[in-house]
Coordinates of C-alpha atoms in Angstrom, one line a residue:
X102 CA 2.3 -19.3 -0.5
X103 CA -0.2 -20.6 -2.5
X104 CA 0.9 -20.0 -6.4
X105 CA -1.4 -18.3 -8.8
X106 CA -2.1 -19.8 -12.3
X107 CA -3.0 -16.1 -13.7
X108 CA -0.1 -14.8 -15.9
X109 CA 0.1 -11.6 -17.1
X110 CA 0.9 -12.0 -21.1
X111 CA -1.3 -9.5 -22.1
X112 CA 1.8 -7.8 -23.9
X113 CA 3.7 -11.3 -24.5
X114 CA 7.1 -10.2 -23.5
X115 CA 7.5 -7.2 -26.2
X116 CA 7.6 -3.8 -26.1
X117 CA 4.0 -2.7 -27.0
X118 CA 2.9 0.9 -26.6
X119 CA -1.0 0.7 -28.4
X120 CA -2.6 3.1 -27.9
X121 CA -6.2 2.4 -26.0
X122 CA -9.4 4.5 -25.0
X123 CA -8.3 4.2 -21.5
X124 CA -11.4 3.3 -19.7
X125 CA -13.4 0.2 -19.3
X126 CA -16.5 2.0 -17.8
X127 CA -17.6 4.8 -20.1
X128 CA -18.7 7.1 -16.9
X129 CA -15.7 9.3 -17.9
X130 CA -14.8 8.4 -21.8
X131 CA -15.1 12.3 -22.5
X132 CA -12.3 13.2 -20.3
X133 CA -10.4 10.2 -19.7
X134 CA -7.2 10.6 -21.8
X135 CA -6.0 8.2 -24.5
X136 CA -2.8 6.2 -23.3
X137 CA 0.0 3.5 -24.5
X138 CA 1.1 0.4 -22.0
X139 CA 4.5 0.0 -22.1
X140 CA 6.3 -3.1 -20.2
X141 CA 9.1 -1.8 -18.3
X142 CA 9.9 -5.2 -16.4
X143 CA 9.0 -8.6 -16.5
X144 CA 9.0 -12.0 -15.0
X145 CA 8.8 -10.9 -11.5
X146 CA 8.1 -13.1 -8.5
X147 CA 4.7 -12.1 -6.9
X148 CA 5.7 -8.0 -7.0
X149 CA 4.5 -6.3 -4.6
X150 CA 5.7 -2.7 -4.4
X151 CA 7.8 0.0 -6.2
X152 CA 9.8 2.6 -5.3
X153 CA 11.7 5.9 -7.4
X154 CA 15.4 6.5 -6.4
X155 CA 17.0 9.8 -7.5
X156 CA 19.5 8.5 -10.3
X157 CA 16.4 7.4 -12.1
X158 CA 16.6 3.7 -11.0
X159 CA 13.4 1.8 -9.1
X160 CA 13.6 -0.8 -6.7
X161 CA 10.9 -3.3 -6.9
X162 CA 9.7 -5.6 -4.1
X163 CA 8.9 -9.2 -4.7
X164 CA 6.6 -10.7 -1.6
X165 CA 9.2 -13.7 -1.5
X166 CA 12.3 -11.6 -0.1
X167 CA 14.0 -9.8 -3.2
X168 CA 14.4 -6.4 -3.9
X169 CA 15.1 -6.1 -7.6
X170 CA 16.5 -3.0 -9.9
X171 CA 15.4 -2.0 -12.6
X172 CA 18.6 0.4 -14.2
X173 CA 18.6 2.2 -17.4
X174 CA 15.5 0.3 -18.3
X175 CA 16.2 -3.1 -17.9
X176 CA 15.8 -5.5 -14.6
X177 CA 19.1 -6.6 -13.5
X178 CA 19.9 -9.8 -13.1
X179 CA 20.9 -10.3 -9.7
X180 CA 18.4 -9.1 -6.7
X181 CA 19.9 -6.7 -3.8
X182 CA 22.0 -8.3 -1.4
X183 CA 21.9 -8.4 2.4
X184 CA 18.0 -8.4 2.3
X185 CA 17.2 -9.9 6.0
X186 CA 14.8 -13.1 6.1
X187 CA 11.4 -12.8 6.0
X188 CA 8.8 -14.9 6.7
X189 CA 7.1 -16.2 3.7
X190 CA 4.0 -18.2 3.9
X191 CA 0.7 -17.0 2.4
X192 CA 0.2 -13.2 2.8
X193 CA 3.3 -12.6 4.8
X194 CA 6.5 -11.6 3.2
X195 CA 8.7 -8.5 2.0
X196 CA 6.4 -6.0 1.6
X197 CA 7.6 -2.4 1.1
X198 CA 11.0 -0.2 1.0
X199 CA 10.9 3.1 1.4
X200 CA 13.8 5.8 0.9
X201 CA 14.7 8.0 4.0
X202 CA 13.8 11.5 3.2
X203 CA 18.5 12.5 3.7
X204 CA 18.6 9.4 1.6
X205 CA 20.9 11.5 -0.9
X206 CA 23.1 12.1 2.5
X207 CA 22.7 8.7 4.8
X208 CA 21.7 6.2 1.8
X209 CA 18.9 4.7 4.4
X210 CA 16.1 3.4 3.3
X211 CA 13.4 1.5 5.4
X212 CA 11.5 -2.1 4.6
X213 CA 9.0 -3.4 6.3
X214 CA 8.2 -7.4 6.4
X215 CA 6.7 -10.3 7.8
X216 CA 9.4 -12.2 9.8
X217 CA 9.0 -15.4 12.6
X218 CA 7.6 -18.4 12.2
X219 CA 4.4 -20.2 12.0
X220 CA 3.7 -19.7 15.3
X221 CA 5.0 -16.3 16.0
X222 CA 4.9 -13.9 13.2
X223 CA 4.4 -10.2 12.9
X224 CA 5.2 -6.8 11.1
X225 CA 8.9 -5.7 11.9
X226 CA 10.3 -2.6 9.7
X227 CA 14.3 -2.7 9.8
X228 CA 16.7 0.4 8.5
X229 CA 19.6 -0.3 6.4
X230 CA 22.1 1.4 4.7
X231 CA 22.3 1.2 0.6
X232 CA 24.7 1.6 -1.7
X233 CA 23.2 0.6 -4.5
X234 CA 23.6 -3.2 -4.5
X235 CA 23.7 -4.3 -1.2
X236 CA 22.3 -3.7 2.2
X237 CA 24.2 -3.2 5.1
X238 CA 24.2 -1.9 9.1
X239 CA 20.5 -3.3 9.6
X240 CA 18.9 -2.0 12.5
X241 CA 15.4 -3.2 13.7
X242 CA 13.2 -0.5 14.3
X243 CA 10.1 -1.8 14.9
X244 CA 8.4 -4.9 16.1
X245 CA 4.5 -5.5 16.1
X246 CA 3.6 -6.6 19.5
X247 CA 1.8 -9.4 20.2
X248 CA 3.5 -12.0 18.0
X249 CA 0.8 -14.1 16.1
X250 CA 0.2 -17.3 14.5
X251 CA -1.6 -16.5 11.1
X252 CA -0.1 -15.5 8.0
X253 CA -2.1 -13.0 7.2
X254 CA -3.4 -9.2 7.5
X255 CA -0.1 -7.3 7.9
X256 CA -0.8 -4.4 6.6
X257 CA 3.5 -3.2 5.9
X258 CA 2.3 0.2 3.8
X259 CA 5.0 2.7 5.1
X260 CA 5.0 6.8 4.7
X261 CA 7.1 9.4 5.9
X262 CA 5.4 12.9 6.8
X263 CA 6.8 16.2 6.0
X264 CA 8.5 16.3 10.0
X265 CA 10.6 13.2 9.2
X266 CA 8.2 10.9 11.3
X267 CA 7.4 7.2 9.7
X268 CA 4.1 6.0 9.2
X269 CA 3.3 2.4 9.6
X270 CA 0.5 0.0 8.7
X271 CA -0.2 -2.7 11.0
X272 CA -2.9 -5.2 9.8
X273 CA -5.3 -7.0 12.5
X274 CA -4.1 -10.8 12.0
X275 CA -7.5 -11.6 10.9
X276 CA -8.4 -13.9 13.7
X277 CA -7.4 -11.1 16.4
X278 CA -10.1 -8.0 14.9
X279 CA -10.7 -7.6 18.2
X280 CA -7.6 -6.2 19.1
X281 CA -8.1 -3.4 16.8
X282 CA -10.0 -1.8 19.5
X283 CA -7.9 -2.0 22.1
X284 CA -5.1 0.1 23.0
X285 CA -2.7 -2.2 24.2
X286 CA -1.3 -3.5 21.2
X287 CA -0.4 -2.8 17.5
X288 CA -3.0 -4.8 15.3
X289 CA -5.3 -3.3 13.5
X290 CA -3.5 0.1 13.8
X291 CA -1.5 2.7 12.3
X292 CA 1.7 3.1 13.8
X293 CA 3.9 6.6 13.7
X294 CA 7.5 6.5 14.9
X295 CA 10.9 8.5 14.0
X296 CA 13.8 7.3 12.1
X297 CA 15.4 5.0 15.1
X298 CA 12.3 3.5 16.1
X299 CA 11.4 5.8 18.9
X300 CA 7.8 6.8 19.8
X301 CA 7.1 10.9 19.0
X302 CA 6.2 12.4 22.0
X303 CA 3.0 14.4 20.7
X304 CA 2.2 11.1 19.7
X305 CA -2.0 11.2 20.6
X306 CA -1.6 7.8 23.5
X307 CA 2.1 8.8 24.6
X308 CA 2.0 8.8 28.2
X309 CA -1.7 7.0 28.3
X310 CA -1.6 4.0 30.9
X311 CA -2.0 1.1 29.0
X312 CA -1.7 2.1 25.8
X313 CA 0.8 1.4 22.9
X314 CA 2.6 5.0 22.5
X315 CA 3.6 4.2 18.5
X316 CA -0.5 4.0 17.9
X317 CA -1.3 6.7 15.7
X318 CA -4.3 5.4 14.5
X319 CA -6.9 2.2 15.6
X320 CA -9.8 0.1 14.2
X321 CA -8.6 -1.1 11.4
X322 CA -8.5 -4.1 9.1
X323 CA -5.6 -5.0 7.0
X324 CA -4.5 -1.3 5.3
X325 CA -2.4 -2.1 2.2
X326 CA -2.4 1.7 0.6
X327 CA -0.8 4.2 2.5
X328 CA 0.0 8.1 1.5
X329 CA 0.6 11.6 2.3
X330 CA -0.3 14.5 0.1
X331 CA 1.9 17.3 0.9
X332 CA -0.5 19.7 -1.4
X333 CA -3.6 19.0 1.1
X334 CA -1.6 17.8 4.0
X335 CA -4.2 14.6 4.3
X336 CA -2.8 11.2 5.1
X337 CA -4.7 8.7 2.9
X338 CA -5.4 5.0 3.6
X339 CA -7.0 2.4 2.4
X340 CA -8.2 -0.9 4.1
X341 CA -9.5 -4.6 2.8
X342 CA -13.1 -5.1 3.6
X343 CA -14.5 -8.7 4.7
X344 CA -17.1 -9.1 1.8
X345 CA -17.5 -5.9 0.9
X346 CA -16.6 -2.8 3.1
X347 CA -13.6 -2.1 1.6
X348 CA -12.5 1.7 2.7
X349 CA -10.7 4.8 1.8
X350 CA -9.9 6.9 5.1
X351 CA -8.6 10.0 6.3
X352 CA -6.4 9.4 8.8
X353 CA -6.3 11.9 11.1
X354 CA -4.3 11.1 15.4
X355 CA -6.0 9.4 17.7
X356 CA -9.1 8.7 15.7
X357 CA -10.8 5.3 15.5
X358 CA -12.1 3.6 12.3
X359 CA -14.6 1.6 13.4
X360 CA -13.2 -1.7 12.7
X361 CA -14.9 -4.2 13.5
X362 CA -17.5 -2.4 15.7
X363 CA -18.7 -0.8 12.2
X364 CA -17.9 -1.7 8.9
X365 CA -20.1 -2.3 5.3
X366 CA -19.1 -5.7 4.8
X367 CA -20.2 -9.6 5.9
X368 CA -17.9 -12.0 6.8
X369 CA -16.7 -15.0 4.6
X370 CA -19.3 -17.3 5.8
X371 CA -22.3 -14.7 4.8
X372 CA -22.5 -13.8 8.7
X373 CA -22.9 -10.3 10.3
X374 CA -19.7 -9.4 11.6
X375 CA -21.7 -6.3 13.1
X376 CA -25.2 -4.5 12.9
X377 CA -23.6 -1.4 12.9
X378 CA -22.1 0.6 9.9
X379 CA -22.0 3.6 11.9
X380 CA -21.4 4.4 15.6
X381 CA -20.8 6.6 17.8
X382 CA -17.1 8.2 18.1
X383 CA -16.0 5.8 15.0
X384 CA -15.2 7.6 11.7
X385 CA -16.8 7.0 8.4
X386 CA -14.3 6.3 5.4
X387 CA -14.2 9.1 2.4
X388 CA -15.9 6.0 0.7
X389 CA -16.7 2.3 1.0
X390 CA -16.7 -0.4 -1.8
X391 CA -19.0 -3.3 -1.8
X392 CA -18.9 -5.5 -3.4
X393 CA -15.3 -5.6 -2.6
X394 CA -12.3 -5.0 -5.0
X395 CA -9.9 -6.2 -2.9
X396 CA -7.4 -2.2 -2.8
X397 CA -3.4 -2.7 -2.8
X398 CA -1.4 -0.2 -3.8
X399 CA -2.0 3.8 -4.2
X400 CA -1.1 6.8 -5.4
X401 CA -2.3 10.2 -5.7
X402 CA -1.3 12.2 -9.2
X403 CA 0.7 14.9 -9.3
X404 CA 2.1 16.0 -12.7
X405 CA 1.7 17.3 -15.9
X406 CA 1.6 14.9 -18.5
X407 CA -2.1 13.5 -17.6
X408 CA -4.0 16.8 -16.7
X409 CA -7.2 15.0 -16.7
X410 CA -6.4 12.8 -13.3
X411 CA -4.7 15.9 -11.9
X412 CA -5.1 15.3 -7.8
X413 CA -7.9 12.3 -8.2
X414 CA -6.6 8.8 -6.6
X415 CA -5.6 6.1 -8.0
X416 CA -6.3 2.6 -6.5
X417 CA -5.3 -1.3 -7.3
X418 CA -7.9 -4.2 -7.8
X419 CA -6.9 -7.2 -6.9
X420 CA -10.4 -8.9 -7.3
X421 CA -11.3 -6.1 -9.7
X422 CA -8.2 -6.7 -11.8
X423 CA -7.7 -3.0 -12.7
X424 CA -6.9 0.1 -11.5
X425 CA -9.7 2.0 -9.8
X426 CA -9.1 5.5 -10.5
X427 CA -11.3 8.4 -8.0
X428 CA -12.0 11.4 -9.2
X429 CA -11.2 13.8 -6.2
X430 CA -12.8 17.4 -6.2
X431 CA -12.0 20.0 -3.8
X432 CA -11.1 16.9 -1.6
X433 CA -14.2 15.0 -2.5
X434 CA -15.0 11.9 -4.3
X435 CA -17.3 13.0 -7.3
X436 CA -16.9 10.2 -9.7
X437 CA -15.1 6.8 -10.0
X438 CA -13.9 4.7 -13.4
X439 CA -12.3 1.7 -14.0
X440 CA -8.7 1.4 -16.1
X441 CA -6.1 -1.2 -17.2
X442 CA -8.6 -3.9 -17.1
X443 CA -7.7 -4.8 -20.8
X444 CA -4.5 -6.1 -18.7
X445 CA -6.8 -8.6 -17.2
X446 CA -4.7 -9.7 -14.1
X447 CA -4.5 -8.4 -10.8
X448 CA -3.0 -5.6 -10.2
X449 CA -0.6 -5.3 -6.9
X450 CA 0.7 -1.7 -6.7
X451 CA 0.1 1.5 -8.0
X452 CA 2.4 4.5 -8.6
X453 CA 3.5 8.1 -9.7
X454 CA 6.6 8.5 -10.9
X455 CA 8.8 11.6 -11.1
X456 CA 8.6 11.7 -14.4
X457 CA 4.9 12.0 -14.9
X458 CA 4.1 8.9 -15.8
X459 CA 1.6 6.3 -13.9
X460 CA 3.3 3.0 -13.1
X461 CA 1.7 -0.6 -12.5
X462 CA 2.5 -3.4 -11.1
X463 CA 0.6 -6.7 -11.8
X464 CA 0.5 -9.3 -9.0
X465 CA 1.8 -13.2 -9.7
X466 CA 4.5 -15.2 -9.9
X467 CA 5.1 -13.7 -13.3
X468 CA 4.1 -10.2 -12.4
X469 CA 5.3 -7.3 -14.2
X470 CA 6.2 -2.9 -14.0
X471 CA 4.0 -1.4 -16.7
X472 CA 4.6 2.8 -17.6
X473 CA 1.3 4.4 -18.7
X474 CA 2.7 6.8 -21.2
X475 CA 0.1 9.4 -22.7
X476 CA -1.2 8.4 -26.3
X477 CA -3.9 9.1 -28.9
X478 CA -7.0 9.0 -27.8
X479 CA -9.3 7.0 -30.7

């Protein structure tokens, strides 16, 4: 993978809480809290998602293949063990793990990944047993079929919903968006199977000739935010865009986003990817970007220490290099703002913790885990 010369230094290795206005739009300075930026871990390789355990601990995923802890506050010094190979190269890599929802009785959790080689690569998610250090008893659960040979648009978001069933993003290899509309395969989809890898029954194509019966989802581009509220019941995703079009959906069974028979967006060389931005039978996202911000990571807040963002979505910008926070009313956008961008680097993932507090994580081969801890406002 290509290295990126941005650093984040911003807070130069210390531990700075200052507090700051918290906005770098002013659309919402009369109700956007005052906040400090605290580093929690540093020096990470290219971090790409994080993840709460119940003894207080996180587990932090770094795109090259390590999971790393981060234990009473501090980033131990030797990854997780027994991590399977992935394959590395450009936009592939580890992507996410994910605890089981008995993980306090079984100790599984879940990880999803790039694995293969140049010429044939996909999504696979594997199950393993944790004890804290090490992983052990992996079991392959799921393989994205067909195999490709770009090293890009995975997807690898995961979410469990409230009947134990796993949610899966499956990006559309870029040079194959034409397989998003097709049944017959897993690219450009959302994928829902349980905890050994099996296909639900009531999934919406089980039993369809021809189709794929893990599809929960289709038309879609590369989704790298994935979520389920269990106050609204709504799954939320988000997609990249081409040049612009970049999407927050509802994802609802058996639907079809539109991709790439609709979206908002051009392609790279300024062409039309399609005349159409609506169609008919195709949903239309909660809300489109463009010009793009390039979305990875999400959350939705759910706590008590920032009252103000209570329920409103919270977004990474790569390309934006901030957090893109959506102020959600009666399950409507109403209102967006832009925070963090005094960071000035990219920002990867996106997270709530059980504590209350947000947490970021920058992108980079010296990425970091940042806590937004309420402060004063100025």
């Amino acid at each position: 993978m290509a290295k990126r010369a941005r650093r984040m230094r911003a807070l130069a290795g210390a531990a700075i809480a200052v507090a700051l206005l918290g906005a770098s739009s002013g659309s919402y300075a009369q109700d956007t809290p005052g906040y400090n930026i605290v580093p929690v871990a540093e020096g990470l390789d290219h971090p790409w998602s994080l993840t709460f355990m119940p003894d207080g601990s996180m587990l932090v995923v770094e795109l090259s293949g390590h999971i790393r802890v981060v234990r009473d506050g501090e980033l131990t010094p030797d990854p997780v063990g027994g991590v399977p190979p992935v394959y590395f190269e450009s936009q592939g890599g580890l992507f996410d793990v994910l605890l089981d929802p008995d993980f306090e009785e079984n100790n599984f959790v879940y990880l999803s990944y790039a694995h293969g080689n140049p010429d044939n690569n996909g999504t696979r998610v594997t199950r393993a047993h944790f004890d804290g250090a090490t992983l052990s008893d992996l079991k392959v659960i799921f393989d994205a079929v067909p195999t490709k040979d770009t090293p890009v648009h995975y997807g690898g978001r995961m979410a469990f919903l409230p009947d134990d069933t796993l949610l899966v993003t499956v990006g559309d290899g870029f040079d194959y968006r034409e397989e998003a509309q097709k049944l017959d395969n897993h690219l450009g989809k959302v994928i829902r199977i349980d905890r050994n890898g099996n296909a639900p029954e009531d999934n919406p194509f089980a039993g369809q000739e021809g189709a794929r019966p893990e599809i929960w989802s289709y038309g879609h581009r590369n989704q790298q935010g994935l979520l389920y509220d269990d106050v609204s019941g709504r799954v939320y995703e988000h997609e990249h865009g081409a040049q612009g079009g970049d999407e927050i959906n509802i994802i609802e069974p058996g639907k079809n986003y539109g991709w790439p028979v609709i979206t908002w967006g051009i392609d790279y060389s300024g062409a039309r990817i399609s005349p159409y931005t609506e169609y008919e039978g195709m949903e239309q996202p909660l809300l489109h970007w463009t010009p793009s911000i390039a979305p990875a990571g999400f959350t939705l807040y759910r706590g008590n220490l920032f009252p103000q963002w209570e329920g409103d979505l919270f977004v990474g910008a790569l390309a934006g290099q901030h957090v893109r926070r959506v102020d959600m009313e009666n399950g409507d956008p109403v209102g967006q703002e832009e925070l963090f961008g005094e960071l000035g680097t990219r920002i990867r993932d996106v997270r709530t913790g059980p504590d209350g507090y947000l947490y970021v994580v920058t992108d980079g081969e010296d990425g970091s885990v940042l806590r937004i801890e309420p402060g004063k406002q100025s």
